[in-house]
Amino acid sequence: MIPLLTFLSDFGSRDAYAAQVKAVILSKVPEAKIVDISHEVEPFNLVSAGWLLFTSYRYFPAGTVHLAVVDPGVGTARAVLLVRKGGHVFVGPDNGLFSFLYPADEVVEVSWRPQGAVSPTFHGRDVFAPLVVKILTGHGLGVPGEPKTDPICLDVAAPMVVHIDGFGNVITNIPCGRLSSGGSVEVNGTVVNAGAETFADIPPGSLGLICGSAGTIEIVASRARASEVLGAMAGMMVSLG
């Protein structure tokens, strides 16, 4: 069976960081298939990164390993986590990145560290990638660590903006079923109450509410960036009316 790995980060595509992480993994596991979820996460935005991971992992088969590196605390004493949920394995820092996955089947604080030099500014390449290699080669069960009963967990249950996509759509974590007929959503002081089924149903220059592909409410604009109109960003609280 070909090892399958997803990779999510805020490294962007301008620099070589994502490629170096992949190179470390593929140099040891050349048969691995790596699928990029995104490397364009807003830098340091744990809510947005966590949401992208949470809404993507379920489309991959059980047994997939998911590497997530959005790590503002790189080089500090923050823990390295191995999380298991629904047959999937997640690797990343203990900083709230996995909040949408909790409760998980198992959370382990990994004490293992690779031999050799470790850059204090690039644990993605020097710590997380070697850990992924151990997991993909079947040594994950033997990775030293202890159960983590108190991983950092952000309050992602509160109604909020969880992601701004490439079109400027303002994605919330509010299930579509919670919005009553004629209901409204307020974000950053602006109330939006025009419901629509498709983007085309929204008049030019107007804001509207649709049920997005993740099953949650999105605030969108007709051929415009709703995020710029609203001044919205991931992590901003919203309210239902």
CSV table of C-alpha atoms in Angstrom, one decimal:
chain,number,residue,atom,x,y,z
A,1,MET,CA,0.0,0.0,0.0
A,2,ILE,CA,1.4,3.4,-1.0
A,3,PRO,CA,1.8,5.7,2.1
A,4,LEU,CA,-0.5,8.7,1.8
A,5,LEU,CA,0.3,12.0,3.5
A,6,THR,CA,-1.4,15.4,3.4
A,7,PHE,CA,0.5,18.5,4.1
A,8,LEU,CA,-0.9,21.9,5.4
A,9,SER,CA,1.2,24.9,6.3
A,10,ASP,CA,1.5,28.7,6.1
A,11,PHE,CA,4.8,28.5,4.3
A,12,GLY,CA,3.4,29.9,1.0
A,13,SER,CA,4.6,29.1,-2.5
A,14,ARG,CA,7.2,31.9,-2.8
A,15,ASP,CA,9.9,30.2,-0.6
A,16,ALA,CA,11.3,26.7,-0.6
A,17,TYR,CA,10.1,25.7,2.9
A,18,ALA,CA,7.3,23.3,1.8
A,19,ALA,CA,9.6,21.7,-0.8
A,20,GLN,CA,12.3,21.1,1.8
A,21,VAL,CA,9.9,19.4,4.1
A,22,LYS,CA,8.7,17.1,1.3
A,23,ALA,CA,12.3,16.4,0.3
A,24,VAL,CA,13.2,15.1,3.8
A,25,ILE,CA,10.2,12.8,3.7
A,26,LEU,CA,10.6,11.6,0.1
A,27,SER,CA,14.3,11.0,0.6
A,28,LYS,CA,13.4,8.3,3.1
A,29,VAL,CA,10.0,7.2,1.8
A,30,PRO,CA,10.2,7.8,-2.0
A,31,GLU,CA,7.1,5.9,-2.7
A,32,ALA,CA,5.0,8.2,-0.5
A,33,LYS,CA,2.2,10.2,-2.1
A,34,ILE,CA,2.0,13.7,-0.7
A,35,VAL,CA,-1.2,15.8,-1.2
A,36,ASP,CA,-1.0,19.5,-0.4
A,37,ILE,CA,-4.1,20.7,1.3
A,38,SER,CA,-2.8,24.3,1.2
A,39,HIS,CA,0.4,26.3,1.9
A,40,GLU,CA,-1.4,29.6,1.6
A,41,VAL,CA,-2.9,29.7,5.1
A,42,GLU,CA,-2.7,33.2,6.5
A,43,PRO,CA,0.5,33.3,8.5
A,44,PHE,CA,0.1,32.2,12.1
A,45,ASN,CA,-3.7,31.8,11.7
A,46,LEU,CA,-4.5,28.7,13.7
A,47,VAL,CA,-8.3,29.0,13.3
A,48,SER,CA,-8.1,29.1,9.5
A,49,ALA,CA,-5.5,26.3,9.4
A,50,GLY,CA,-7.5,24.1,11.8
A,51,TRP,CA,-10.7,24.6,9.8
A,52,LEU,CA,-9.0,23.6,6.5
A,53,LEU,CA,-7.6,20.5,8.0
A,54,PHE,CA,-10.9,19.6,9.7
A,55,THR,CA,-13.0,20.0,6.6
A,56,SER,CA,-10.5,18.2,4.4
A,57,TYR,CA,-9.2,15.1,6.2
A,58,ARG,CA,-12.5,13.2,6.1
A,59,TYR,CA,-12.3,12.9,2.3
A,60,PHE,CA,-9.1,10.9,2.6
A,61,PRO,CA,-9.0,7.2,3.3
A,62,ALA,CA,-8.4,5.9,6.8
A,63,GLY,CA,-4.7,5.4,7.4
A,64,THR,CA,-3.8,8.7,5.9
A,65,VAL,CA,-1.2,10.7,7.8
A,66,HIS,CA,-1.8,14.5,8.0
A,67,LEU,CA,1.1,16.9,8.7
A,68,ALA,CA,0.1,20.4,9.7
A,69,VAL,CA,2.7,23.0,10.4
A,70,VAL,CA,1.4,26.4,11.4
A,71,ASP,CA,3.8,27.0,14.2
A,72,PRO,CA,4.2,30.5,15.7
A,73,GLY,CA,6.0,29.0,18.7
A,74,VAL,CA,8.6,27.1,16.7
A,75,GLY,CA,11.8,26.6,18.7
A,76,THR,CA,10.1,27.0,22.1
A,77,ALA,CA,9.1,24.4,24.6
A,78,ARG,CA,5.7,23.9,23.0
A,79,ALA,CA,4.9,20.2,22.6
A,80,VAL,CA,4.9,18.0,19.5
A,81,LEU,CA,1.6,16.1,19.1
A,82,LEU,CA,0.5,12.9,17.5
A,83,VAL,CA,-3.3,12.8,17.3
A,84,ARG,CA,-5.4,9.8,16.2
A,85,LYS,CA,-9.0,10.2,15.1
A,86,GLY,CA,-11.2,7.9,13.1
A,87,GLY,CA,-8.3,5.9,11.7
A,88,HIS,CA,-6.3,9.1,10.7
A,89,VAL,CA,-3.1,10.3,12.2
A,90,PHE,CA,-2.2,13.9,12.6
A,91,VAL,CA,1.2,15.4,13.4
A,92,GLY,CA,1.9,19.0,14.4
A,93,PRO,CA,2.5,21.4,17.2
A,94,ASP,CA,0.4,21.7,20.4
A,95,ASN,CA,-0.9,25.2,19.9
A,96,GLY,CA,-4.6,24.9,19.2
A,97,LEU,CA,-4.1,23.8,15.5
A,98,PHE,CA,-6.0,20.6,16.2
A,99,SER,CA,-8.9,22.2,18.1
A,100,PHE,CA,-11.6,21.2,15.6
A,101,LEU,CA,-10.5,17.6,15.9
A,102,TYR,CA,-11.1,17.3,19.7
A,103,PRO,CA,-12.2,15.1,21.3
A,104,ALA,CA,-9.9,12.7,19.5
A,105,ASP,CA,-9.4,9.0,19.9
A,106,GLU,CA,-5.8,9.6,21.3
A,107,VAL,CA,-3.5,12.5,21.8
A,108,VAL,CA,0.2,11.8,22.5
A,109,GLU,CA,2.9,14.3,23.4
A,110,VAL,CA,5.9,13.0,21.4
A,111,SER,CA,9.2,13.0,23.3
A,112,TRP,CA,11.2,11.6,20.4
A,113,ARG,CA,13.5,13.9,18.6
A,114,PRO,CA,15.6,13.1,15.5
A,115,GLN,CA,19.4,12.9,15.7
A,116,GLY,CA,21.4,15.7,14.2
A,117,ALA,CA,21.1,19.4,14.1
A,118,VAL,CA,17.6,21.0,14.5
A,119,SER,CA,17.0,24.5,13.4
A,120,PRO,CA,15.1,26.5,16.0
A,121,THR,CA,13.3,28.3,13.2
A,122,PHE,CA,12.3,25.3,11.1
A,123,HIS,CA,10.9,22.3,13.1
A,124,GLY,CA,8.7,21.5,10.1
A,125,ARG,CA,11.8,20.2,8.2
A,126,ASP,CA,13.9,19.1,11.1
A,127,VAL,CA,11.4,17.6,13.6
A,128,PHE,CA,8.0,17.0,12.1
A,129,ALA,CA,9.2,15.6,8.7
A,130,PRO,CA,11.5,13.0,10.4
A,131,LEU,CA,8.6,12.1,12.7
A,132,VAL,CA,6.3,11.6,9.7
A,133,VAL,CA,9.0,9.3,8.2
A,134,LYS,CA,8.9,7.1,11.3
A,135,ILE,CA,5.1,6.9,11.0
A,136,LEU,CA,5.0,6.2,7.3
A,137,THR,CA,7.6,3.5,7.6
A,138,GLY,CA,5.6,1.7,10.3
A,139,HIS,CA,7.4,2.8,13.3
A,140,GLY,CA,4.8,5.3,14.6
A,141,LEU,CA,3.5,2.9,17.2
A,142,GLY,CA,7.0,2.9,18.7
A,143,VAL,CA,7.4,6.7,18.9
A,144,PRO,CA,8.2,7.5,22.5
A,145,GLY,CA,5.6,9.8,24.2
A,146,GLU,CA,3.0,10.1,26.9
A,147,PRO,CA,-0.8,10.6,26.7
A,148,LYS,CA,-1.6,14.3,26.5
A,149,THR,CA,-4.8,15.0,28.5
A,150,ASP,CA,-4.7,18.8,28.2
A,151,PRO,CA,-3.8,19.7,24.7
A,152,ILE,CA,-4.3,23.4,23.9
A,153,CYS,CA,-7.8,23.8,22.5
A,154,LEU,CA,-9.2,27.1,21.1
A,155,ASP,CA,-12.8,27.9,21.7
A,156,VAL,CA,-13.9,27.0,18.2
A,157,ALA,CA,-17.4,26.1,19.3
A,158,ALA,CA,-18.3,29.8,19.6
A,159,PRO,CA,-19.8,31.3,16.5
A,160,MET,CA,-17.0,32.8,14.5
A,161,VAL,CA,-15.4,33.4,11.1
A,162,VAL,CA,-13.2,30.4,10.6
A,163,HIS,CA,-11.7,31.1,7.1
A,164,ILE,CA,-11.6,33.6,4.3
A,165,ASP,CA,-11.3,31.7,1.0
A,166,GLY,CA,-9.5,32.8,-2.1
A,167,PHE,CA,-12.7,34.5,-3.4
A,168,GLY,CA,-13.1,36.6,-0.2
A,169,ASN,CA,-16.0,34.5,1.0
A,170,VAL,CA,-16.4,34.8,4.8
A,171,ILE,CA,-16.8,31.2,6.1
A,172,THR,CA,-18.3,30.7,9.5
A,173,ASN,CA,-18.6,27.6,11.7
A,174,ILE,CA,-22.3,28.1,12.1
A,175,PRO,CA,-24.2,25.0,10.8
A,176,CYS,CA,-26.7,26.0,8.0
A,177,GLY,CA,-29.6,24.6,10.0
A,178,ARG,CA,-29.1,27.1,12.8
A,179,LEU,CA,-30.1,30.0,10.6
A,180,SER,CA,-33.9,30.4,10.6
A,181,SER,CA,-35.8,31.7,7.7
A,182,GLY,CA,-35.3,35.4,7.5
A,183,GLY,CA,-32.5,35.2,10.0
A,184,SER,CA,-29.4,37.3,10.0
A,185,VAL,CA,-25.7,37.2,10.7
A,186,GLU,CA,-23.7,40.1,12.2
A,187,VAL,CA,-20.0,40.4,11.7
A,188,ASN,CA,-17.8,43.3,12.5
A,189,GLY,CA,-20.8,45.5,13.1
A,190,THR,CA,-22.6,44.7,9.8
A,191,VAL,CA,-25.8,42.7,9.7
A,192,VAL,CA,-26.4,40.5,6.6
A,193,ASN,CA,-29.8,39.0,6.2
A,194,ALA,CA,-30.3,38.2,2.5
A,195,GLY,CA,-30.4,34.5,2.0
A,196,ALA,CA,-29.5,32.8,-1.3
A,197,GLU,CA,-29.0,29.4,-2.7
A,198,THR,CA,-26.3,30.3,-5.2
A,199,PHE,CA,-23.8,33.1,-5.8
A,200,ALA,CA,-25.8,34.2,-8.9
A,201,ASP,CA,-28.9,34.8,-6.7
A,202,ILE,CA,-27.1,37.7,-5.0
A,203,PRO,CA,-27.6,41.1,-6.7
A,204,PRO,CA,-24.4,42.9,-7.9
A,205,GLY,CA,-22.9,45.0,-5.1
A,206,SER,CA,-24.9,43.2,-2.4
A,207,LEU,CA,-24.0,40.8,0.4
A,208,GLY,CA,-25.8,37.6,1.0
A,209,LEU,CA,-25.8,34.4,3.1
A,210,ILE,CA,-25.4,31.0,1.5
A,211,CYS,CA,-25.0,27.4,2.8
A,212,GLY,CA,-21.4,26.6,1.9
A,213,SER,CA,-19.9,23.3,0.8
A,214,ALA,CA,-18.8,22.5,4.3
A,215,GLY,CA,-22.4,22.8,5.5
A,216,THR,CA,-21.9,26.1,7.3
A,217,ILE,CA,-23.1,29.6,6.7
A,218,GLU,CA,-21.0,31.8,4.4
A,219,ILE,CA,-21.2,35.6,3.9
A,220,VAL,CA,-20.6,36.3,0.2
A,221,ALA,CA,-20.7,39.2,-2.2
A,222,SER,CA,-21.7,39.1,-5.9
A,223,ARG,CA,-18.4,39.0,-7.9
A,224,ALA,CA,-16.7,40.8,-5.0
A,225,ARG,CA,-14.8,40.0,-1.9
A,226,ALA,CA,-17.1,40.0,1.1
A,227,SER,CA,-14.2,39.9,3.4
A,228,GLU,CA,-13.0,43.3,2.2
A,229,VAL,CA,-16.5,44.8,2.4
A,230,LEU,CA,-16.9,43.6,6.0
A,231,GLY,CA,-13.3,43.9,7.2
A,232,ALA,CA,-13.6,40.3,8.3
A,233,MET,CA,-10.8,37.9,9.2
A,234,ALA,CA,-10.6,34.4,10.6
A,235,GLY,CA,-11.1,34.3,14.3
A,236,MET,CA,-13.5,37.2,14.4
A,237,MET,CA,-16.7,36.5,16.4
A,238,VAL,CA,-20.1,36.6,14.7
A,239,SER,CA,-23.7,36.6,16.0
A,240,LEU,CA,-27.0,35.2,14.8
A,241,GLY,CA,-30.1,37.4,14.6
